[in-house]
Amino acid sequence: MSIVSAVAVAVVFVWLGMILAISFIEAPLKFRAPNVTLAIGLGIGRLVFRALNTLEAGWAAIVVVTIVLGLPGAGTTVALTVAVFALAVQVIAVRPQLTRRSDAVIAGLDAPRSHAHYVYIALEVVKAIALLVGGIALLAAA
C-alpha cells in the first residue's frame, strides 16, 4: 500500500467515525441530558456541527486530491464523490435553513419544526454509506 493509499484509507475511516460518533450518537443524546433545553441543545449542536463540517471539508479536500491523483478505481471514485457532494449540499443548502430555525428558537421564538433537519439526516446516512463503501473499496484495491 502506497503512502497516498494509506492516507486515503485513514482519512475516509476517520471521517466516517466522526460522522457516526457525532451525528448518530452525540446529537440525539444531548437532548436527553438533564436540564438541556431545546435552545441550549441547538446552541451546542451549532457549535459541534460547525466544527464537524470544518473538519469534514478538510477530509473532503484530501479525498478530492486522492481522486485527482488517480488513486482509486471507478467504484471508489463514485462512492467518495457521493460523500463529498453530500457534504457540499449539507453545508451550502441545508445548514443555512437549520441556522435560521435555530436562531429563532435561541431568540425565544416559537419556530416551526424544519423539514431541512430530515434532509440533513438523510444526507448524513448517504455520506456514511458512501464513505464505508469507498473505504472498503480503497482497502480492497490496496
PDB file of C-alpha atoms in Angstrom:
ATOM      1  CA  MET A   1       0.000   0.000   0.000  1.00  0.00           C
ATOM      2  CA  SER A   2       1.429   3.350  -1.036  1.00  0.00           C
ATOM      3  CA  ILE A   3       1.538   6.302   1.345  1.00  0.00           C
ATOM      4  CA  VAL A   4      -1.189   8.026  -0.686  1.00  0.00           C
ATOM      5  CA  SER A   5      -3.409   4.952  -0.390  1.00  0.00           C
ATOM      6  CA  ALA A   6      -2.744   4.697   3.332  1.00  0.00           C
ATOM      7  CA  VAL A   7      -3.614   8.366   3.850  1.00  0.00           C
ATOM      8  CA  ALA A   8      -6.783   7.982   1.791  1.00  0.00           C
ATOM      9  CA  VAL A   9      -7.907   4.953   3.825  1.00  0.00           C
ATOM     10  CA  ALA A  10      -7.143   6.704   7.108  1.00  0.00           C
ATOM     11  CA  VAL A  11      -8.955   9.893   6.099  1.00  0.00           C
ATOM     12  CA  VAL A  12     -12.042   8.052   4.888  1.00  0.00           C
ATOM     13  CA  PHE A  13     -12.392   5.971   8.051  1.00  0.00           C
ATOM     14  CA  VAL A  14     -11.624   8.855  10.437  1.00  0.00           C
ATOM     15  CA  TRP A  15     -14.244  10.938   8.591  1.00  0.00           C
ATOM     16  CA  LEU A  16     -16.742   8.070   8.838  1.00  0.00           C
ATOM     17  CA  GLY A  17     -16.017   7.630  12.551  1.00  0.00           C
ATOM     18  CA  MET A  18     -16.586  11.323  13.215  1.00  0.00           C
ATOM     19  CA  ILE A  19     -19.949  11.226  11.452  1.00  0.00           C
ATOM     20  CA  LEU A  20     -21.076   8.126  13.314  1.00  0.00           C
ATOM     21  CA  ALA A  21     -19.964   9.485  16.689  1.00  0.00           C
ATOM     22  CA  ILE A  22     -21.326  12.994  16.347  1.00  0.00           C
ATOM     23  CA  SER A  23     -24.352  12.737  14.084  1.00  0.00           C
ATOM     24  CA  PHE A  24     -25.722   9.418  15.235  1.00  0.00           C
ATOM     25  CA  ILE A  25     -24.648   9.314  18.901  1.00  0.00           C
ATOM     26  CA  GLU A  26     -23.873  12.769  20.343  1.00  0.00           C
ATOM     27  CA  ALA A  27     -26.520  14.803  18.544  1.00  0.00           C
ATOM     28  CA  PRO A  28     -29.585  12.829  19.642  1.00  0.00           C
ATOM     29  CA  LEU A  29     -28.259  12.080  23.140  1.00  0.00           C
ATOM     30  CA  LYS A  30     -27.583  15.691  24.134  1.00  0.00           C
ATOM     31  CA  PHE A  31     -31.321  16.395  24.121  1.00  0.00           C
ATOM     32  CA  ARG A  32     -31.870  13.598  26.656  1.00  0.00           C
ATOM     33  CA  ALA A  33     -29.435  15.039  29.189  1.00  0.00           C
ATOM     34  CA  PRO A  34     -30.987  16.572  32.293  1.00  0.00           C
ATOM     35  CA  ASN A  35     -31.779  20.291  32.088  1.00  0.00           C
ATOM     36  CA  VAL A  36     -30.785  20.619  28.424  1.00  0.00           C
ATOM     37  CA  THR A  37     -33.467  22.761  26.851  1.00  0.00           C
ATOM     38  CA  LEU A  38     -34.135  22.870  23.136  1.00  0.00           C
ATOM     39  CA  ALA A  39     -32.387  26.252  22.887  1.00  0.00           C
ATOM     40  CA  ILE A  40     -29.294  25.026  24.754  1.00  0.00           C
ATOM     41  CA  GLY A  41     -29.179  21.805  22.718  1.00  0.00           C
ATOM     42  CA  LEU A  42     -29.445  23.756  19.478  1.00  0.00           C
ATOM     43  CA  GLY A  43     -26.689  26.124  20.599  1.00  0.00           C
ATOM     44  CA  ILE A  44     -24.400  23.203  21.408  1.00  0.00           C
ATOM     45  CA  GLY A  45     -25.340  21.474  18.162  1.00  0.00           C
ATOM     46  CA  ARG A  46     -24.489  24.527  16.100  1.00  0.00           C
ATOM     47  CA  LEU A  47     -21.012  24.690  17.616  1.00  0.00           C
ATOM     48  CA  VAL A  48     -20.405  20.966  17.254  1.00  0.00           C
ATOM     49  CA  PHE A  49     -21.668  20.736  13.667  1.00  0.00           C
ATOM     50  CA  ARG A  50     -19.767  23.855  12.601  1.00  0.00           C
ATOM     51  CA  ALA A  51     -16.579  22.212  13.897  1.00  0.00           C
ATOM     52  CA  LEU A  52     -17.502  18.858  12.337  1.00  0.00           C
ATOM     53  CA  ASN A  53     -18.264  20.399   8.943  1.00  0.00           C
ATOM     54  CA  THR A  54     -14.987  22.344   9.039  1.00  0.00           C
ATOM     55  CA  LEU A  55     -13.031  19.160   9.668  1.00  0.00           C
ATOM     56  CA  GLU A  56     -15.088  17.336   7.048  1.00  0.00           C
ATOM     57  CA  ALA A  57     -14.141  19.992   4.498  1.00  0.00           C
ATOM     58  CA  GLY A  58     -10.501  19.184   5.193  1.00  0.00           C
ATOM     59  CA  TRP A  59     -11.098  15.444   4.843  1.00  0.00           C
ATOM     60  CA  ALA A  60     -13.063  16.069   1.638  1.00  0.00           C
ATOM     61  CA  ALA A  61     -10.195  18.118   0.215  1.00  0.00           C
ATOM     62  CA  ILE A  62      -7.799  15.247   0.867  1.00  0.00           C
ATOM     63  CA  VAL A  63     -10.242  12.805  -0.734  1.00  0.00           C
ATOM     64  CA  VAL A  64     -10.553  15.053  -3.807  1.00  0.00           C
ATOM     65  CA  VAL A  65      -6.760  15.220  -4.114  1.00  0.00           C
ATOM     66  CA  THR A  66      -6.664  11.418  -3.926  1.00  0.00           C
ATOM     67  CA  ILE A  67      -9.241  11.179  -6.705  1.00  0.00           C
ATOM     68  CA  VAL A  68      -7.380  13.727  -8.832  1.00  0.00           C
ATOM     69  CA  LEU A  69      -4.136  11.783  -8.369  1.00  0.00           C
ATOM     70  CA  GLY A  70      -6.000   8.876  -9.932  1.00  0.00           C
ATOM     71  CA  LEU A  71      -5.535   6.569  -6.982  1.00  0.00           C
ATOM     72  CA  PRO A  72      -8.983   4.945  -6.616  1.00  0.00           C
ATOM     73  CA  GLY A  73     -10.840   2.890  -9.205  1.00  0.00           C
ATOM     74  CA  ALA A  74     -14.136   3.958 -10.742  1.00  0.00           C
ATOM     75  CA  GLY A  75     -16.339   2.478  -7.997  1.00  0.00           C
ATOM     76  CA  THR A  76     -14.255   4.068  -5.267  1.00  0.00           C
ATOM     77  CA  THR A  77     -14.292   7.392  -7.095  1.00  0.00           C
ATOM     78  CA  VAL A  78     -18.081   7.320  -7.384  1.00  0.00           C
ATOM     79  CA  ALA A  79     -18.563   6.460  -3.699  1.00  0.00           C
ATOM     80  CA  LEU A  80     -16.166   9.135  -2.475  1.00  0.00           C
ATOM     81  CA  THR A  81     -17.605  11.716  -4.872  1.00  0.00           C
ATOM     82  CA  VAL A  82     -21.067  10.997  -3.443  1.00  0.00           C
ATOM     83  CA  ALA A  83     -19.711  11.641   0.066  1.00  0.00           C
ATOM     84  CA  VAL A  84     -18.091  14.939  -0.945  1.00  0.00           C
ATOM     85  CA  PHE A  85     -21.224  16.031  -2.826  1.00  0.00           C
ATOM     86  CA  ALA A  86     -23.471  15.166   0.155  1.00  0.00           C
ATOM     87  CA  LEU A  87     -21.271  17.293   2.409  1.00  0.00           C
ATOM     88  CA  ALA A  88     -21.411  20.193  -0.043  1.00  0.00           C
ATOM     89  CA  VAL A  89     -25.215  20.046  -0.189  1.00  0.00           C
ATOM     90  CA  GLN A  90     -25.430  19.933   3.598  1.00  0.00           C
ATOM     91  CA  VAL A  91     -23.182  22.940   4.092  1.00  0.00           C
ATOM     92  CA  ILE A  92     -24.379  25.079   1.183  1.00  0.00           C
ATOM     93  CA  ALA A  93     -28.105  24.315   1.018  1.00  0.00           C
ATOM     94  CA  VAL A  94     -29.317  22.704   4.238  1.00  0.00           C
ATOM     95  CA  ARG A  95     -27.314  24.203   7.102  1.00  0.00           C
ATOM     96  CA  PRO A  96     -28.398  27.789   6.353  1.00  0.00           C
ATOM     97  CA  GLN A  97     -32.050  26.708   6.753  1.00  0.00           C
ATOM     98  CA  LEU A  98     -31.249  24.954  10.017  1.00  0.00           C
ATOM     99  CA  THR A  99     -29.346  28.010  11.226  1.00  0.00           C
ATOM    100  CA  ARG A 100     -32.349  30.270  10.589  1.00  0.00           C
ATOM    101  CA  ARG A 101     -34.571  27.999  12.668  1.00  0.00           C
ATOM    102  CA  SER A 102     -32.059  27.604  15.484  1.00  0.00           C
ATOM    103  CA  ASP A 103     -31.547  31.394  15.535  1.00  0.00           C
ATOM    104  CA  ALA A 104     -35.291  31.825  16.031  1.00  0.00           C
ATOM    105  CA  VAL A 105     -35.530  29.176  18.766  1.00  0.00           C
ATOM    106  CA  ILE A 106     -32.484  30.529  20.603  1.00  0.00           C
ATOM    107  CA  ALA A 107     -34.042  34.005  20.404  1.00  0.00           C
ATOM    108  CA  GLY A 108     -37.104  32.607  22.177  1.00  0.00           C
ATOM    109  CA  LEU A 109     -39.445  32.480  19.205  1.00  0.00           C
ATOM    110  CA  ASP A 110     -41.787  29.570  18.577  1.00  0.00           C
ATOM    111  CA  ALA A 111     -40.309  28.446  15.266  1.00  0.00           C
ATOM    112  CA  PRO A 112     -41.976  25.556  13.447  1.00  0.00           C
ATOM    113  CA  ARG A 113     -40.036  22.326  13.089  1.00  0.00           C
ATOM    114  CA  SER A 114     -37.915  22.341   9.942  1.00  0.00           C
ATOM    115  CA  HIS A 115     -38.070  19.622   7.302  1.00  0.00           C
ATOM    116  CA  ALA A 116     -34.472  20.574   6.493  1.00  0.00           C
ATOM    117  CA  HIS A 117     -33.421  18.591   9.563  1.00  0.00           C
ATOM    118  CA  TYR A 118     -34.675  15.389   7.921  1.00  0.00           C
ATOM    119  CA  VAL A 119     -32.847  16.253   4.713  1.00  0.00           C
ATOM    120  CA  TYR A 120     -29.643  16.787   6.700  1.00  0.00           C
ATOM    121  CA  ILE A 121     -30.052  13.402   8.420  1.00  0.00           C
ATOM    122  CA  ALA A 122     -30.734  11.662   5.090  1.00  0.00           C
ATOM    123  CA  LEU A 123     -27.570  13.217   3.662  1.00  0.00           C
ATOM    124  CA  GLU A 124     -25.634  12.032   6.729  1.00  0.00           C
ATOM    125  CA  VAL A 125     -26.833   8.478   6.052  1.00  0.00           C
ATOM    126  CA  VAL A 126     -25.883   8.764   2.371  1.00  0.00           C
ATOM    127  CA  LYS A 127     -22.493  10.199   3.300  1.00  0.00           C
ATOM    128  CA  ALA A 128     -21.803   7.463   5.873  1.00  0.00           C
ATOM    129  CA  ILE A 129     -22.712   4.690   3.442  1.00  0.00           C
ATOM    130  CA  ALA A 130     -20.631   6.289   0.671  1.00  0.00           C
ATOM    131  CA  LEU A 131     -17.614   6.590   2.967  1.00  0.00           C
ATOM    132  CA  LEU A 132     -17.977   2.993   4.138  1.00  0.00           C
ATOM    133  CA  VAL A 133     -18.229   1.710   0.559  1.00  0.00           C
ATOM    134  CA  GLY A 134     -15.357   3.952  -0.590  1.00  0.00           C
ATOM    135  CA  GLY A 135     -13.158   2.957   2.347  1.00  0.00           C
ATOM    136  CA  ILE A 136     -13.741  -0.735   1.808  1.00  0.00           C
ATOM    137  CA  ALA A 137     -13.028  -0.325  -1.901  1.00  0.00           C
ATOM    138  CA  LEU A 138      -9.785   1.502  -1.098  1.00  0.00           C
ATOM    139  CA  LEU A 139      -8.731  -1.316   1.210  1.00  0.00           C
ATOM    140  CA  ALA A 140      -9.647  -3.958  -1.343  1.00  0.00           C
ATOM    141  CA  ALA A 141      -7.571  -2.199  -4.002  1.00  0.00           C
ATOM    142  CA  ALA A 142      -4.508  -1.915  -1.774  1.00  0.00           C
TER     143      ALA A 142
END
